[in-house]
Structures are given as C-alpha cells and as structure tokens.
Short mmCIF file of C-alpha atoms in Angstrom, two decimals:
data_model
loop_
_atom_site.label_atom_id
_atom_site.label_comp_id
_atom_site.label_asym_id
_atom_site.label_seq_id
_atom_site.Cartn_x
_atom_site.Cartn_y
_atom_site.Cartn_z
CA UNK A 454 133.85 12.53 -44.27
CA UNK A 455 132.08 15.86 -44.45
CA UNK A 456 131.53 18.02 -47.49
CA UNK A 457 131.05 21.72 -46.83
CA UNK A 458 129.78 24.11 -49.47
CA UNK A 459 129.70 27.24 -47.30
CA UNK A 460 132.41 28.71 -45.09
CA UNK A 461 131.12 32.20 -44.28
CA UNK A 462 133.47 32.82 -41.36
CA UNK A 463 136.78 31.10 -41.93
CA UNK A 464 138.32 32.27 -38.66
CA UNK A 465 135.38 30.88 -36.68
CA UNK A 466 135.77 27.63 -38.59
CA UNK A 467 139.50 27.48 -37.78
CA UNK A 468 138.67 28.06 -34.10
CA UNK A 469 136.38 25.03 -34.36
CA UNK A 470 139.30 23.10 -35.86
CA UNK A 471 141.52 24.17 -32.94
CA UNK A 472 138.91 22.95 -30.42
CA UNK A 473 138.56 19.56 -32.09
CA UNK A 474 139.74 16.58 -30.07
CA UNK A 475 141.10 14.76 -33.10
CA UNK A 476 142.68 15.68 -36.39
CA UNK A 477 140.85 17.63 -39.08
CA UNK A 478 142.10 16.68 -42.53
CA UNK A 479 141.38 18.72 -45.65
CA UNK A 480 141.15 16.51 -48.72
CA UNK A 481 142.77 18.03 -51.80
CA UNK A 482 141.65 17.39 -55.40
CA UNK A 483 144.49 14.88 -55.91
CA UNK A 484 143.10 12.88 -52.92
CA UNK A 485 145.99 13.81 -50.60
CA UNK A 486 145.18 15.38 -47.24
CA UNK A 487 146.46 18.31 -45.20
CA UNK A 488 146.12 18.57 -41.43
CA UNK A 489 144.27 21.79 -40.62
CA UNK A 490 145.27 21.60 -36.94
CA UNK A 491 149.02 21.46 -37.46
CA UNK A 492 149.84 22.68 -40.97
CA UNK A 493 150.00 26.49 -41.33
CA UNK A 494 150.03 26.19 -45.15
CA UNK A 495 146.81 24.13 -45.05
CA UNK A 496 145.18 26.75 -42.82
CA UNK A 497 146.19 29.52 -45.20
CA UNK A 498 144.87 27.50 -48.16
CA UNK A 499 141.52 27.14 -46.37
CA UNK A 500 141.37 30.90 -45.81
CA UNK A 501 141.74 31.44 -49.57
CA UNK A 502 139.50 28.63 -50.84
CA UNK A 503 136.09 29.39 -52.27
CA UNK A 504 134.10 26.18 -52.05
CA UNK A 505 132.42 25.53 -55.38
CA UNK A 506 129.31 23.44 -55.88
CA UNK A 507 131.35 20.33 -55.06
CA UNK A 508 132.38 21.87 -51.72
CA UNK A 509 135.43 20.98 -49.68
CA UNK A 510 135.87 17.59 -48.09
CA UNK A 511 137.06 17.12 -44.53
CA UNK A 512 137.86 13.99 -42.57
CA UNK A 513 137.57 14.02 -38.79
CA UNK A 514 139.72 11.49 -36.94
CA UNK A 515 137.62 11.64 -33.77
CA UNK A 516 133.88 10.91 -34.22
CA UNK A 517 133.11 12.92 -31.07
CA UNK A 518 133.94 16.08 -33.06
CA UNK A 519 131.15 15.47 -35.57
CA UNK A 520 128.29 17.25 -33.71
CA UNK A 521 130.21 20.54 -33.59
CA UNK A 522 130.86 20.39 -37.34
CA UNK A 523 127.25 19.52 -38.10
CA UNK A 524 126.16 22.50 -36.00
CA UNK A 525 128.55 24.76 -37.93
CA UNK A 526 127.21 23.40 -41.23
CA UNK A 527 123.60 24.08 -40.18
CA UNK A 528 124.43 27.61 -39.01
CA UNK A 529 126.60 28.52 -42.02
CA UNK A 530 123.71 29.28 -44.45
CA UNK A 531 122.08 31.52 -41.81
CA UNK A 532 125.35 33.35 -41.22
CA UNK A 533 125.94 33.78 -44.95
CA UNK A 534 122.45 35.28 -45.38
CA UNK A 535 123.02 37.59 -42.43
CA UNK A 536 126.35 38.75 -43.89
CA UNK A 537 124.67 39.64 -47.21
CA UNK A 538 122.31 42.08 -45.51
#
C-alpha cells in the first residue's frame, strides 16, 4: 500500500495509472476500494480529492508498478513548489 499526501498534477497521475501493468485501487475511508483504471467515478473522485494530512491510500496489484509510483511521490513535492511560483 502507498499513502500519498500530494497530488499536484492529477492528470499526470491518472496517466501513470493508465500505464500501470496491474490494478490501482483507491482505498476509501470505509475501507472499500475503487479501481482507478476501470472506474470513471473513481477517477473523477480522485480529481476532486484534496489529500489531507492522512493522505490517500492506494494499493497496487502488480509490484512491478511500484518504482513508477515512488518516482511520482518523490517528484510531487518539487512539482508542487514549482507550481506555487
């Protein structure tokens, strides 16, 4: 599971989801999950979400996808700072 506290570019993130080999599941507060690859309502929800201090939790079904998400997570604070300028 991954917890993300920053999503500065949601469309770029959804492109990452589309390129993923496996499923990308968004965990909701009631512990249910939505498939970000195949559920248009889940994608729209992600576009509207503002991650709070607790962040949003994702589950990747293919471990080979993890490096791309870690890269996104490391770049997100830099992108957010750049967008503020």
